[in-house]
Short mmCIF file of C-alpha atoms in Angstrom, two decimals:
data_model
loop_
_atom_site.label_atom_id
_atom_site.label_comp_id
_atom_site.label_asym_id
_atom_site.label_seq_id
_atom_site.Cartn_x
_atom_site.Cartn_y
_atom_site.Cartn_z
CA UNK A 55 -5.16 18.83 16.00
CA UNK A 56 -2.41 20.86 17.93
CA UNK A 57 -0.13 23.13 16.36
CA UNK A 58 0.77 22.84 12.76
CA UNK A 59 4.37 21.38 14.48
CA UNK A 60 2.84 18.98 16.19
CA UNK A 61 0.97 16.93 13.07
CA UNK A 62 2.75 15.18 10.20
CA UNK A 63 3.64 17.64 6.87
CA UNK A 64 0.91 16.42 4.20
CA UNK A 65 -1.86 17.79 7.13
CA UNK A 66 0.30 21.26 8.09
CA UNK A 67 0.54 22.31 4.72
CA UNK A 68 -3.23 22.48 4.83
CA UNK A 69 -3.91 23.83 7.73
CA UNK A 70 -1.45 26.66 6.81
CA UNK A 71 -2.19 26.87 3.17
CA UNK A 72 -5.62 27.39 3.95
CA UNK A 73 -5.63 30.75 4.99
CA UNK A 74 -3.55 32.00 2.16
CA UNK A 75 -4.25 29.60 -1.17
CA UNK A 76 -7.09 30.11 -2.95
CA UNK A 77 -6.81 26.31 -4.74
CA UNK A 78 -5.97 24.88 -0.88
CA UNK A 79 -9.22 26.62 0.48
CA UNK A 80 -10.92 25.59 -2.19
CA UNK A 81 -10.40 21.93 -2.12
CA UNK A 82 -10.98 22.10 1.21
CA UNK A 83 -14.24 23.33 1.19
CA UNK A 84 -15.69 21.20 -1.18
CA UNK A 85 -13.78 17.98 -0.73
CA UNK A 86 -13.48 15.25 2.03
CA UNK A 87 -9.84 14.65 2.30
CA UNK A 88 -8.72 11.47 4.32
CA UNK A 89 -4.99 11.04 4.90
CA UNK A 90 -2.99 7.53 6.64
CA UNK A 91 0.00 9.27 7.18
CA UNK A 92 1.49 5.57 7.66
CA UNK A 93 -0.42 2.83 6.78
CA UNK A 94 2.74 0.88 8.24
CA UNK A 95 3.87 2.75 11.28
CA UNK A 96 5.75 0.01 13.03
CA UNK A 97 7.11 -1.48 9.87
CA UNK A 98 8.37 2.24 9.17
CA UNK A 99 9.39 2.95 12.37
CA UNK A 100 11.84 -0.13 12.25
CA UNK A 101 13.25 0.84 8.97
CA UNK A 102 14.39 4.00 10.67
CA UNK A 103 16.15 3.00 13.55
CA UNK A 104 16.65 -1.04 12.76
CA UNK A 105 16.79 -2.11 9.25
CA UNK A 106 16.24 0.17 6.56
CA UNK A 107 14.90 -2.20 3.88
CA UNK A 108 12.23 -3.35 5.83
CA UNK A 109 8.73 -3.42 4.03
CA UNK A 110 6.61 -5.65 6.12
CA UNK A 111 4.51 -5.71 9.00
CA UNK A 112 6.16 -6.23 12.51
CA UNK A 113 3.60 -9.39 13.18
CA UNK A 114 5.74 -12.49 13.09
CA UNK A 115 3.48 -15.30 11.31
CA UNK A 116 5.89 -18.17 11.52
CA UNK A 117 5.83 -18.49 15.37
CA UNK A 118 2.93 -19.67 17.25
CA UNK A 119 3.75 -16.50 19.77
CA UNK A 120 3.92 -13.81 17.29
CA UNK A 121 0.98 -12.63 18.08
CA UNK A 122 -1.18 -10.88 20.54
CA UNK A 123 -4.11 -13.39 20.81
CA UNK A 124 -1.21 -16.36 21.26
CA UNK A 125 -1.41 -17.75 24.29
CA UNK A 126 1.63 -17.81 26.29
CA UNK A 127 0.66 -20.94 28.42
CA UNK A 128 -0.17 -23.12 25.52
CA UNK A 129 2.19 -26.08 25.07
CA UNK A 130 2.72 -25.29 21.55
CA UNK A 131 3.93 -21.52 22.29
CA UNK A 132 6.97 -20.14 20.61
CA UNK A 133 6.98 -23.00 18.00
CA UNK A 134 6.62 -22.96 14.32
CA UNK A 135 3.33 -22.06 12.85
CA UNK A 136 1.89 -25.27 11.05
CA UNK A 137 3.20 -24.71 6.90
CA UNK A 138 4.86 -21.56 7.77
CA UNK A 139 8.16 -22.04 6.87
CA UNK A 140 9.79 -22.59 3.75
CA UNK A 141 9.52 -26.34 3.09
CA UNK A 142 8.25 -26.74 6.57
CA UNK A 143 11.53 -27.30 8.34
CA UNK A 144 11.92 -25.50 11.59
CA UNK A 145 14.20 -22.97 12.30
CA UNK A 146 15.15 -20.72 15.09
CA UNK A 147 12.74 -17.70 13.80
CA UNK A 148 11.33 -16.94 17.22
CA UNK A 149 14.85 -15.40 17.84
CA UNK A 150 14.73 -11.69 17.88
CA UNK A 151 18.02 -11.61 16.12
CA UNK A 152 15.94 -12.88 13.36
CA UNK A 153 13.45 -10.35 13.29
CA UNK A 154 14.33 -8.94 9.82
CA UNK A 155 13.27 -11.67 8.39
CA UNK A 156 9.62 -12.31 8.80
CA UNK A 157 6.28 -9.83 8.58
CA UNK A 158 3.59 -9.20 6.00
CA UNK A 159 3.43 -7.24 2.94
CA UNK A 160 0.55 -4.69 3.29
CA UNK A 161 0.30 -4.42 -0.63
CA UNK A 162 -0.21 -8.12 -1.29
CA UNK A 163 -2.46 -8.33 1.86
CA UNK A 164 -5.64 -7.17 0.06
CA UNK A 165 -8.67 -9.05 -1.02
CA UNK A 166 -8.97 -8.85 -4.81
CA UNK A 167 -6.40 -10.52 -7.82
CA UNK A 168 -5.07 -12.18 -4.49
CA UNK A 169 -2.37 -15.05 -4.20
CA UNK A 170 -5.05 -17.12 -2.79
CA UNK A 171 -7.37 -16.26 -5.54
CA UNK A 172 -4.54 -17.98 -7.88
CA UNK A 173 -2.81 -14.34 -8.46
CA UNK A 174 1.27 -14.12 -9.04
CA UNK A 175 3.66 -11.63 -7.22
CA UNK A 176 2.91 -12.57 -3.78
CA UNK A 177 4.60 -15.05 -1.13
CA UNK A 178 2.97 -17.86 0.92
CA UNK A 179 6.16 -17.55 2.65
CA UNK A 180 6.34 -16.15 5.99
CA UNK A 181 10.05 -15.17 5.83
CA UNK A 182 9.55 -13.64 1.80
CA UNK A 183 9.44 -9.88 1.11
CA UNK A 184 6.40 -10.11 -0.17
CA UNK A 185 4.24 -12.36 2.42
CA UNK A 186 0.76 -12.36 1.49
CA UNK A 187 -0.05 -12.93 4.99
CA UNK A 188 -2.10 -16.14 6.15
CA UNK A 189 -5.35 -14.65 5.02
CA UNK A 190 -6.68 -12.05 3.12
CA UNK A 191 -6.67 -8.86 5.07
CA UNK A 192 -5.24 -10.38 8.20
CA UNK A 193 -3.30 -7.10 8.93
CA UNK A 194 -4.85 -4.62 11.39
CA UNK A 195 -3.12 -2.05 9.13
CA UNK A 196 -5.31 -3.53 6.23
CA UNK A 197 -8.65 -3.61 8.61
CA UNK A 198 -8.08 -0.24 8.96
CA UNK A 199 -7.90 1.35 5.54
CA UNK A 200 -10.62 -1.23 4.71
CA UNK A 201 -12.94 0.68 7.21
CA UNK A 202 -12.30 3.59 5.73
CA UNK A 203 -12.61 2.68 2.03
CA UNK A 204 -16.20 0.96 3.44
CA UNK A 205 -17.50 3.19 5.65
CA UNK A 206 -17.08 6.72 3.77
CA UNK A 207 -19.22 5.47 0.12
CA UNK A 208 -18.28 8.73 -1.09
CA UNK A 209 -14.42 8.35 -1.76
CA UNK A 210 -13.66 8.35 -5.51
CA UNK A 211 -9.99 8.65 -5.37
CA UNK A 212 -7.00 7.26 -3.79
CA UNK A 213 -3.23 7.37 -3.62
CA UNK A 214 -1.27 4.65 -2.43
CA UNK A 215 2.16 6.22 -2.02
CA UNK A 216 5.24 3.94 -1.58
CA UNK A 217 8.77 4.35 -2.00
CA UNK A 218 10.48 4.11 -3.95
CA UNK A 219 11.10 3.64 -7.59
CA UNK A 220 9.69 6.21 -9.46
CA UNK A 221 6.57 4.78 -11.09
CA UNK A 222 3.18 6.27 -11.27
CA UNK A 223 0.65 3.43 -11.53
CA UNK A 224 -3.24 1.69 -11.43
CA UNK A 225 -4.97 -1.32 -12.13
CA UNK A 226 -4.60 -4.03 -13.08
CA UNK A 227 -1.92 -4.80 -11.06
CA UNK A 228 -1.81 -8.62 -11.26
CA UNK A 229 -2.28 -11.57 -13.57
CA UNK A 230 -2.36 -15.57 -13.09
CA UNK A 231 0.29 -17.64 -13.69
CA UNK A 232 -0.46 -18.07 -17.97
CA UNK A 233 -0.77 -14.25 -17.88
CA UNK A 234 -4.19 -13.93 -18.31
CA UNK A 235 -6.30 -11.38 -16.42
CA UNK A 236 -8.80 -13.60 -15.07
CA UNK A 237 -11.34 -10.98 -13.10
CA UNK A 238 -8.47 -8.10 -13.22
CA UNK A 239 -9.47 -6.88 -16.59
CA UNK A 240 -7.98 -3.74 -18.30
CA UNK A 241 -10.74 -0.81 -17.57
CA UNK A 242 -12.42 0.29 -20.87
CA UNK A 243 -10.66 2.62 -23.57
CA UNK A 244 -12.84 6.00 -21.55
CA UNK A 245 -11.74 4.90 -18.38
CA UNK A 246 -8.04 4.18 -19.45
CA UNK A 247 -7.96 7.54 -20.68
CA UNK A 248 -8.91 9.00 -18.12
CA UNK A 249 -6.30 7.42 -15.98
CA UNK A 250 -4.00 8.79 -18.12
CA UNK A 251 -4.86 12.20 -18.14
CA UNK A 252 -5.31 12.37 -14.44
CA UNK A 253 -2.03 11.01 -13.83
CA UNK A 254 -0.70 13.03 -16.26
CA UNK A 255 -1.57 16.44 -14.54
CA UNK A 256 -0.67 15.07 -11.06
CA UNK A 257 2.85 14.21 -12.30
CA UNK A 258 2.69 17.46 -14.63
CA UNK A 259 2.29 19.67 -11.17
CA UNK A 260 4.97 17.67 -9.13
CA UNK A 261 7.24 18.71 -12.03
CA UNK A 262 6.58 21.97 -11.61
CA UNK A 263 7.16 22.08 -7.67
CA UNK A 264 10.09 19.36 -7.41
CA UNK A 265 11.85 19.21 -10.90
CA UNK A 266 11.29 15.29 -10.62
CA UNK A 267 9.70 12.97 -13.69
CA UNK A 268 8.40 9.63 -13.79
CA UNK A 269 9.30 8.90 -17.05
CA UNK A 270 6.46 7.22 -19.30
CA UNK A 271 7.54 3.72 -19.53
CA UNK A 272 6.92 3.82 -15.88
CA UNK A 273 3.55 5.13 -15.66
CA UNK A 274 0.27 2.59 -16.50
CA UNK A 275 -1.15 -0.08 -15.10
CA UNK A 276 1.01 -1.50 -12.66
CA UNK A 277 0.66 -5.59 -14.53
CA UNK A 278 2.11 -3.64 -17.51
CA UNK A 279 4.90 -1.11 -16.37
CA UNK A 280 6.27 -3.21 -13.26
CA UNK A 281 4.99 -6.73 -12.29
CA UNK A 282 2.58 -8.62 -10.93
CA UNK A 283 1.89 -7.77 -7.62
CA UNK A 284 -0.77 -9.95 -6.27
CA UNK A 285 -3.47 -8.17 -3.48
CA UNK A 286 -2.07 -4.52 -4.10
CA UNK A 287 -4.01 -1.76 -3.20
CA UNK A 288 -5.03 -0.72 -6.52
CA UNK A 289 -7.02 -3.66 -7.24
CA UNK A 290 -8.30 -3.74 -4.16
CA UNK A 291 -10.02 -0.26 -4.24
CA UNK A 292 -10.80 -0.38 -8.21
CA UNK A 293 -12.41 -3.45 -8.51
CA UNK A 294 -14.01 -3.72 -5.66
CA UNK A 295 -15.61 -0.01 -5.34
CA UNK A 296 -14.84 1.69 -8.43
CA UNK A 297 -12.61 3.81 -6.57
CA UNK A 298 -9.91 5.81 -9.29
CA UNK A 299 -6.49 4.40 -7.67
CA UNK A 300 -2.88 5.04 -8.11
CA UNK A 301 -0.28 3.56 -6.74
CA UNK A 302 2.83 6.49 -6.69
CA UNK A 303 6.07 4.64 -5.80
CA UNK A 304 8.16 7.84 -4.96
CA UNK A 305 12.00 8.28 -6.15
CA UNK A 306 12.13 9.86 -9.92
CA UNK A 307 15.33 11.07 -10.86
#
């Protein structure tokens, strides 16, 4: 992996805590720890040096052109995307002075509680903040944590950490339009519970190391504490593989 400078800080304070924490070696030793540093590393690497509310993909969906696979010698190329735009008028989104306005939101890009499957809190807008993206998993961002989640049978937990806002959250994170929970239902009473507890010694030990709360009203299932967020992560990994995920949106006071 290079030296402990060289790889991002979540994986150097293991490598150098293991010699010297007891917990560290331990979890090390008897867990398999997968980390994305970025599930989003162009989107985030625009937000740096570009435009700093950016929270999409860099894949422009509302141009044939935006893509790899496009072909440049089609007739059609550079031209709107058939239904891509709001209300289907044109406009001039193949110019790059435009770019802050299109890409895909990677937590409404999942499969479950999806816009498609009749879900609120996403976009079938291409320019919208939070673009569902033509198709269910049609990132390559997506694809990839999807391997991950499908080829390793043995992951129980995950954290999906955004920022920010300050909330520490898990399924369900969506409901239809009369806000019922259609297949996103509330885990049992034993399982909420333990939800709860879990998250409340994760947030109990940040406390201790950073001085920073999530205050309560902002920790539960994400439907209940924030919105609806169609295709989010959560969903995707709990109902789908009975996988014990939070979603930790980052920036407590």
């Amino acid at each position: 992996m290079g030296n402990a400078a060289d790889v991002p800080r979540d994986r150097e304070q293991l490598l150098r805590n293991y010699g010297t924490d007891k917990t560290t070696q331990k979890l090390l030793d008897t867990l398999d720890i997968f980390i994305l540093p970025s599930s989003n590393p162009d989107g985030s690497h625009y937000s740096m040096h570009n435009f700093n509310m950016q929270r999409r993909t860099m894949t422009n969906w509302c141009m044939i052109g935006g893509l790899e696979s496009d072909d440049p010698t089609a007739a059609n190329f550079w031209t709107p995307r058939p239904n891509a735009l709001p209300g289907g008028a044109p406009q001039p989104f193949n110019d790059s002075a435009a770019r802050n306005s299109w890409g895909v939101d990677m937590n409404r890009n999942n499969t479950f509680g999806t816009l498609i499957d009749g879900y609120i809190g996403a976009s079938a807008s291409c320019v919208s903040d939070t673009f569902a993206g033509p198709t269910e998993a049609s990132e390559p961002e997506i694809k990839n944590e999807l391997w991950i989640a499908d080829t390793f049978k043995n992951i129980k937990f995950s954290n999906n950490i955004h920022s920010f806002g300050g909330y520490f959250m898990w399924a369900p994170g969506a409901y239809l339009p009369d806000r019922g929970e259609g297949d996103a239902v509330h885990a049992n009473i034993g399982v909420e519970k333990y939800f709860f507890e879990a998250g409340d010694q994760i947030l109990n030990r940040i406390k201790e190391h950073r001085n920073t709360v999530i205050l309560p009203e902002r920790t539960g299932p994400i439907a209940d504490v924030l919105y609806s967020a169609g295709g989010n992560s959560a969903d995707e990994h709990w109902y789908n593989r009975g996988v014990i995920a939070y979603s930790f949106d980052t920036g407590a006071a």
